Amino acid sequence: PKAPGVGLLNCSYAPGALSFLSDEDGTVGNTWWRLVAKPDVELLLTKQTKHDAFNNINGLYYTVESSSSSLDNEQKKKSPFAGIRIVSDRLGKHIRDEVCIIGCDEDDSGSSGVFWWCVQGGSFDKTTGRFQVGNNDDDEKNMVISGTYHSNGECKLDNNEETWVKMVPNTDFHAFAKEAKK
């Protein structure tokens, strides 16, 4: 959250729900539910056409293979979140020279599931658009993502295999089911 008083929020958590309390007696003022994507709900994304004049890397991206000029509809149907990237250079409301990337990919086990990952740290040069996130330790679990953000809303990765395109969601998120209480 980017609210000025974010550290002052009075919240409670129960599996599947984050509740914001409106007063000292614990009255719930607002609840954010964890949503579950049902197989029949499609994640609809549209390429963002308006971009900031300055390098604003923040946003929702979708991975497009270099051999394809459009989104892979079969991939979106198989697992709607696979290929999603969320990029931010913010820590709360403060802009910084580090980047955090959260992504979702197909599970390599063949179970048609997905796995989520997060890489943070590194650097982002706003004047050139160059970024490198993660570290290059010997541990195989660490990943390094590097590339260049372009003012047309695309991130071209240095591996020359992927381009991330800045997207806008056009999905009715009310169609997603609330996670069942356990």
PDB file of C-alpha atoms in Angstrom:
ATOM      1  CA  PRO A   1       0.000   0.000   0.000  1.00  0.00           C
ATOM      2  CA  LYS A   2       1.122   3.524  -0.741  1.00  0.00           C
ATOM      3  CA  ALA A   3      -1.070   5.344   1.818  1.00  0.00           C
ATOM      4  CA  PRO A   4       0.796   7.946   3.922  1.00  0.00           C
ATOM      5  CA  GLY A   5      -0.365   6.357   7.184  1.00  0.00           C
ATOM      6  CA  VAL A   6       0.204   2.764   6.109  1.00  0.00           C
ATOM      7  CA  GLY A   7       2.132   2.016   9.298  1.00  0.00           C
ATOM      8  CA  LEU A   8      -0.843   3.192  11.317  1.00  0.00           C
ATOM      9  CA  LEU A   9      -3.374   0.775   9.840  1.00  0.00           C
ATOM     10  CA  ASN A  10      -5.126  -1.521  12.289  1.00  0.00           C
ATOM     11  CA  CYS A  11      -5.569  -4.878  10.523  1.00  0.00           C
ATOM     12  CA  SER A  12      -6.397  -8.470  11.250  1.00  0.00           C
ATOM     13  CA  TYR A  13      -5.698 -11.556   9.138  1.00  0.00           C
ATOM     14  CA  ALA A  14      -7.635 -14.783   8.832  1.00  0.00           C
ATOM     15  CA  PRO A  15      -6.895 -17.366   6.116  1.00  0.00           C
ATOM     16  CA  GLY A  16      -8.198 -15.918   2.879  1.00  0.00           C
ATOM     17  CA  ALA A  17      -9.009 -12.426   4.169  1.00  0.00           C
ATOM     18  CA  LEU A  18      -7.267  -9.266   5.335  1.00  0.00           C
ATOM     19  CA  SER A  19      -9.595  -7.061   7.385  1.00  0.00           C
ATOM     20  CA  PHE A  20      -9.041  -3.379   8.096  1.00  0.00           C
ATOM     21  CA  LEU A  21     -10.522  -2.340  11.406  1.00  0.00           C
ATOM     22  CA  SER A  22     -12.324   0.982  11.558  1.00  0.00           C
ATOM     23  CA  ASP A  23     -12.073   1.641  15.280  1.00  0.00           C
ATOM     24  CA  GLU A  24     -10.574   0.451  18.558  1.00  0.00           C
ATOM     25  CA  ASP A  25     -13.339  -2.067  19.351  1.00  0.00           C
ATOM     26  CA  GLY A  26     -12.390  -4.225  16.339  1.00  0.00           C
ATOM     27  CA  THR A  27     -15.297  -3.320  14.030  1.00  0.00           C
ATOM     28  CA  VAL A  28     -14.351  -4.353  10.502  1.00  0.00           C
ATOM     29  CA  GLY A  29     -14.507  -1.427   8.098  1.00  0.00           C
ATOM     30  CA  ASN A  30     -13.201  -3.126   4.961  1.00  0.00           C
ATOM     31  CA  THR A  31     -12.065  -6.619   3.929  1.00  0.00           C
ATOM     32  CA  TRP A  32      -9.771  -7.711   1.111  1.00  0.00           C
ATOM     33  CA  TRP A  33     -10.464 -11.333   0.118  1.00  0.00           C
ATOM     34  CA  ARG A  34      -7.938 -13.667  -1.466  1.00  0.00           C
ATOM     35  CA  LEU A  35      -9.390 -14.607  -4.834  1.00  0.00           C
ATOM     36  CA  VAL A  36      -9.081 -17.974  -6.550  1.00  0.00           C
ATOM     37  CA  ALA A  37      -9.030 -18.198 -10.338  1.00  0.00           C
ATOM     38  CA  LYS A  38     -11.617 -20.684 -11.524  1.00  0.00           C
ATOM     39  CA  PRO A  39     -10.805 -22.634 -14.717  1.00  0.00           C
ATOM     40  CA  ASP A  40     -13.657 -20.956 -16.599  1.00  0.00           C
ATOM     41  CA  VAL A  41     -12.505 -17.397 -15.788  1.00  0.00           C
ATOM     42  CA  GLU A  42     -10.154 -15.924 -18.372  1.00  0.00           C
ATOM     43  CA  LEU A  43      -7.581 -13.287 -17.485  1.00  0.00           C
ATOM     44  CA  LEU A  44      -8.034 -10.590 -20.133  1.00  0.00           C
ATOM     45  CA  LEU A  45      -5.152  -8.204 -20.721  1.00  0.00           C
ATOM     46  CA  THR A  46      -4.775  -5.317 -23.153  1.00  0.00           C
ATOM     47  CA  LYS A  47      -1.491  -3.719 -24.159  1.00  0.00           C
ATOM     48  CA  GLN A  48      -1.061  -0.380 -22.396  1.00  0.00           C
ATOM     49  CA  THR A  49      -0.908   2.388 -25.008  1.00  0.00           C
ATOM     50  CA  LYS A  50      -0.297   5.484 -22.870  1.00  0.00           C
ATOM     51  CA  HIS A  51       3.057   5.674 -21.126  1.00  0.00           C
ATOM     52  CA  ASP A  52       4.811   8.160 -18.872  1.00  0.00           C
ATOM     53  CA  ALA A  53       7.363  10.515 -20.381  1.00  0.00           C
ATOM     54  CA  PHE A  54       9.984   9.349 -17.889  1.00  0.00           C
ATOM     55  CA  ASN A  55      11.139   5.773 -17.256  1.00  0.00           C
ATOM     56  CA  ASN A  56       8.293   4.460 -15.092  1.00  0.00           C
ATOM     57  CA  ILE A  57       9.024   0.753 -14.906  1.00  0.00           C
ATOM     58  CA  ASN A  58       6.189   0.128 -12.414  1.00  0.00           C
ATOM     59  CA  GLY A  59       3.364  -1.960 -13.738  1.00  0.00           C
ATOM     60  CA  LEU A  60       1.819  -5.234 -14.826  1.00  0.00           C
ATOM     61  CA  TYR A  61       3.587  -7.038 -17.665  1.00  0.00           C
ATOM     62  CA  TYR A  62       2.994 -10.148 -19.728  1.00  0.00           C
ATOM     63  CA  THR A  63       5.820 -12.233 -21.179  1.00  0.00           C
ATOM     64  CA  VAL A  64       5.860 -12.419 -24.966  1.00  0.00           C
ATOM     65  CA  GLU A  65       8.296 -14.797 -26.656  1.00  0.00           C
ATOM     66  CA  SER A  66      10.538 -13.063 -29.185  1.00  0.00           C
ATOM     67  CA  SER A  67       9.182 -15.347 -31.919  1.00  0.00           C
ATOM     68  CA  SER A  68       5.601 -14.217 -31.291  1.00  0.00           C
ATOM     69  CA  SER A  69       4.215 -10.728 -31.784  1.00  0.00           C
ATOM     70  CA  SER A  70       0.993 -11.369 -29.878  1.00  0.00           C
ATOM     71  CA  LEU A  71      -0.125 -12.907 -26.618  1.00  0.00           C
ATOM     72  CA  ASP A  72      -0.376 -16.689 -26.561  1.00  0.00           C
ATOM     73  CA  ASN A  73      -4.097 -17.333 -25.998  1.00  0.00           C
ATOM     74  CA  GLU A  74      -3.529 -21.057 -25.451  1.00  0.00           C
ATOM     75  CA  GLN A  75      -1.116 -20.291 -22.628  1.00  0.00           C
ATOM     76  CA  LYS A  76      -3.608 -17.903 -21.017  1.00  0.00           C
ATOM     77  CA  LYS A  77      -6.350 -20.568 -21.125  1.00  0.00           C
ATOM     78  CA  LYS A  78      -4.095 -23.279 -19.699  1.00  0.00           C
ATOM     79  CA  SER A  79      -3.041 -21.214 -16.680  1.00  0.00           C
ATOM     80  CA  PRO A  80      -4.223 -17.606 -16.759  1.00  0.00           C
ATOM     81  CA  PHE A  81      -1.503 -16.190 -14.500  1.00  0.00           C
ATOM     82  CA  ALA A  82       1.507 -17.838 -16.180  1.00  0.00           C
ATOM     83  CA  GLY A  83       3.631 -15.185 -17.862  1.00  0.00           C
ATOM     84  CA  ILE A  84       2.506 -12.369 -15.547  1.00  0.00           C
ATOM     85  CA  ARG A  85       5.192 -10.031 -14.177  1.00  0.00           C
ATOM     86  CA  ILE A  86       4.611  -7.272 -11.624  1.00  0.00           C
ATOM     87  CA  VAL A  87       7.446  -4.751 -11.426  1.00  0.00           C
ATOM     88  CA  SER A  88       7.932  -1.984  -8.854  1.00  0.00           C
ATOM     89  CA  ASP A  89      10.689   0.441  -7.914  1.00  0.00           C
ATOM     90  CA  ARG A  90       8.731   1.609  -4.870  1.00  0.00           C
ATOM     91  CA  LEU A  91       9.038   0.802  -1.208  1.00  0.00           C
ATOM     92  CA  GLY A  92       5.691   1.954   0.143  1.00  0.00           C
ATOM     93  CA  LYS A  93       5.306   5.436  -1.324  1.00  0.00           C
ATOM     94  CA  HIS A  94       9.044   6.043  -1.742  1.00  0.00           C
ATOM     95  CA  ILE A  95      10.736   5.747  -5.154  1.00  0.00           C
ATOM     96  CA  ARG A  96      14.064   3.957  -5.003  1.00  0.00           C
ATOM     97  CA  ASP A  97      16.808   2.769  -7.345  1.00  0.00           C
ATOM     98  CA  GLU A  98      16.048  -0.902  -6.654  1.00  0.00           C
ATOM     99  CA  VAL A  99      13.458  -3.052  -8.378  1.00  0.00           C
ATOM    100  CA  CYS A 100      11.246  -5.855  -7.099  1.00  0.00           C
ATOM    101  CA  ILE A 101       9.725  -8.307  -9.592  1.00  0.00           C
ATOM    102  CA  ILE A 102       7.005 -10.839  -8.812  1.00  0.00           C
ATOM    103  CA  GLY A 103       6.308 -13.375 -11.538  1.00  0.00           C
ATOM    104  CA  CYS A 104       4.309 -16.471 -12.317  1.00  0.00           C
ATOM    105  CA  ASP A 105       5.355 -19.305 -14.618  1.00  0.00           C
ATOM    106  CA  GLU A 106       4.163 -22.736 -15.689  1.00  0.00           C
ATOM    107  CA  ASP A 107       5.145 -25.523 -13.320  1.00  0.00           C
ATOM    108  CA  ASP A 108       7.817 -27.623 -15.064  1.00  0.00           C
ATOM    109  CA  SER A 109       6.467 -30.803 -13.483  1.00  0.00           C
ATOM    110  CA  GLY A 110       3.737 -31.046 -16.115  1.00  0.00           C
ATOM    111  CA  SER A 111       0.940 -30.715 -13.572  1.00  0.00           C
ATOM    112  CA  SER A 112      -0.464 -27.704 -15.489  1.00  0.00           C
ATOM    113  CA  GLY A 113      -0.057 -25.661 -12.326  1.00  0.00           C
ATOM    114  CA  VAL A 114       1.871 -22.483 -11.798  1.00  0.00           C
ATOM    115  CA  PHE A 115       4.477 -21.275  -9.365  1.00  0.00           C
ATOM    116  CA  TRP A 116       5.034 -17.732  -8.144  1.00  0.00           C
ATOM    117  CA  TRP A 117       8.476 -16.255  -7.543  1.00  0.00           C
ATOM    118  CA  CYS A 118       9.944 -12.965  -6.345  1.00  0.00           C
ATOM    119  CA  VAL A 119      13.311 -11.349  -7.116  1.00  0.00           C
ATOM    120  CA  GLN A 120      14.397  -8.099  -5.496  1.00  0.00           C
ATOM    121  CA  GLY A 121      17.409  -5.887  -4.996  1.00  0.00           C
ATOM    122  CA  GLY A 122      19.813  -4.908  -7.722  1.00  0.00           C
ATOM    123  CA  SER A 123      19.537  -1.585  -9.504  1.00  0.00           C
ATOM    124  CA  PHE A 124      17.424   0.502 -11.887  1.00  0.00           C
ATOM    125  CA  ASP A 125      18.922   3.452 -13.778  1.00  0.00           C
ATOM    126  CA  LYS A 126      16.003   5.733 -14.639  1.00  0.00           C
ATOM    127  CA  THR A 127      18.008   7.734 -17.187  1.00  0.00           C
ATOM    128  CA  THR A 128      18.947   4.727 -19.362  1.00  0.00           C
ATOM    129  CA  GLY A 129      16.193   2.273 -18.399  1.00  0.00           C
ATOM    130  CA  ARG A 130      18.779  -0.416 -17.508  1.00  0.00           C
ATOM    131  CA  PHE A 131      17.908  -2.766 -14.668  1.00  0.00           C
ATOM    132  CA  GLN A 132      19.398  -5.798 -12.984  1.00  0.00           C
ATOM    133  CA  VAL A 133      17.541  -7.592 -10.231  1.00  0.00           C
ATOM    134  CA  GLY A 134      18.644 -10.460  -8.015  1.00  0.00           C
ATOM    135  CA  ASN A 135      22.102 -11.755  -7.262  1.00  0.00           C
ATOM    136  CA  ASN A 136      24.529 -14.076  -8.920  1.00  0.00           C
ATOM    137  CA  ASP A 137      25.490 -16.353  -6.000  1.00  0.00           C
ATOM    138  CA  ASP A 138      26.450 -19.973  -6.558  1.00  0.00           C
ATOM    139  CA  ASP A 139      23.093 -21.049  -5.106  1.00  0.00           C
ATOM    140  CA  GLU A 140      20.913 -22.284  -8.007  1.00  0.00           C
ATOM    141  CA  LYS A 141      17.755 -20.873  -6.395  1.00  0.00           C
ATOM    142  CA  ASN A 142      18.931 -17.300  -6.963  1.00  0.00           C
ATOM    143  CA  MET A 143      18.091 -15.775 -10.285  1.00  0.00           C
ATOM    144  CA  VAL A 144      19.296 -12.646 -12.015  1.00  0.00           C
ATOM    145  CA  ILE A 145      17.034 -10.743 -14.382  1.00  0.00           C
ATOM    146  CA  SER A 146      18.556  -7.929 -16.411  1.00  0.00           C
ATOM    147  CA  GLY A 147      17.419  -5.864 -19.341  1.00  0.00           C
ATOM    148  CA  THR A 148      16.277  -2.451 -20.496  1.00  0.00           C
ATOM    149  CA  TYR A 149      12.953  -0.706 -19.989  1.00  0.00           C
ATOM    150  CA  HIS A 150      11.842   1.256 -23.066  1.00  0.00           C
ATOM    151  CA  SER A 151       9.433   4.204 -23.130  1.00  0.00           C
ATOM    152  CA  ASN A 152       6.978   2.193 -25.293  1.00  0.00           C
ATOM    153  CA  GLY A 153       6.215   0.082 -22.199  1.00  0.00           C
ATOM    154  CA  GLU A 154       8.400  -2.914 -23.044  1.00  0.00           C
ATOM    155  CA  CYS A 155      11.174  -4.541 -21.056  1.00  0.00           C
ATOM    156  CA  LYS A 156      13.669  -6.303 -23.333  1.00  0.00           C
ATOM    157  CA  LEU A 157      15.624  -8.886 -21.375  1.00  0.00           C
ATOM    158  CA  ASP A 158      19.319  -9.401 -21.985  1.00  0.00           C
ATOM    159  CA  ASN A 159      18.767 -13.097 -22.749  1.00  0.00           C
ATOM    160  CA  ASN A 160      17.156 -12.003 -26.085  1.00  0.00           C
ATOM    161  CA  GLU A 161      14.412 -14.587 -25.575  1.00  0.00           C
ATOM    162  CA  GLU A 162      11.789 -12.571 -23.759  1.00  0.00           C
ATOM    163  CA  THR A 163      10.080  -9.248 -24.003  1.00  0.00           C
ATOM    164  CA  TRP A 164       7.740  -8.097 -21.265  1.00  0.00           C
ATOM    165  CA  VAL A 165       4.873  -5.922 -22.506  1.00  0.00           C
ATOM    166  CA  LYS A 166       3.152  -3.487 -20.127  1.00  0.00           C
ATOM    167  CA  MET A 167      -0.506  -4.462 -19.857  1.00  0.00           C
ATOM    168  CA  VAL A 168      -3.805  -3.236 -18.428  1.00  0.00           C
ATOM    169  CA  PRO A 169      -6.215  -5.832 -16.963  1.00  0.00           C
ATOM    170  CA  ASN A 170      -9.701  -5.965 -18.505  1.00  0.00           C
ATOM    171  CA  THR A 171     -10.934  -8.755 -16.283  1.00  0.00           C
ATOM    172  CA  ASP A 172     -14.018  -8.826 -14.088  1.00  0.00           C
ATOM    173  CA  PHE A 173     -12.295  -9.737 -10.834  1.00  0.00           C
ATOM    174  CA  HIS A 174     -15.713 -10.173  -9.201  1.00  0.00           C
ATOM    175  CA  ALA A 175     -16.018 -13.372 -11.270  1.00  0.00           C
ATOM    176  CA  PHE A 176     -13.181 -14.896  -9.237  1.00  0.00           C
ATOM    177  CA  ALA A 177     -14.253 -16.963  -6.245  1.00  0.00           C
ATOM    178  CA  LYS A 178     -13.320 -15.958  -2.696  1.00  0.00           C
ATOM    179  CA  GLU A 179     -10.961 -18.433  -1.101  1.00  0.00           C
ATOM    180  CA  ALA A 180     -12.867 -20.860   1.118  1.00  0.00           C
ATOM    181  CA  LYS A 181     -12.259 -20.511   4.852  1.00  0.00           C
ATOM    182  CA  LYS A 182     -10.260 -23.377   6.290  1.00  0.00           C
TER     183      LYS A 182
END
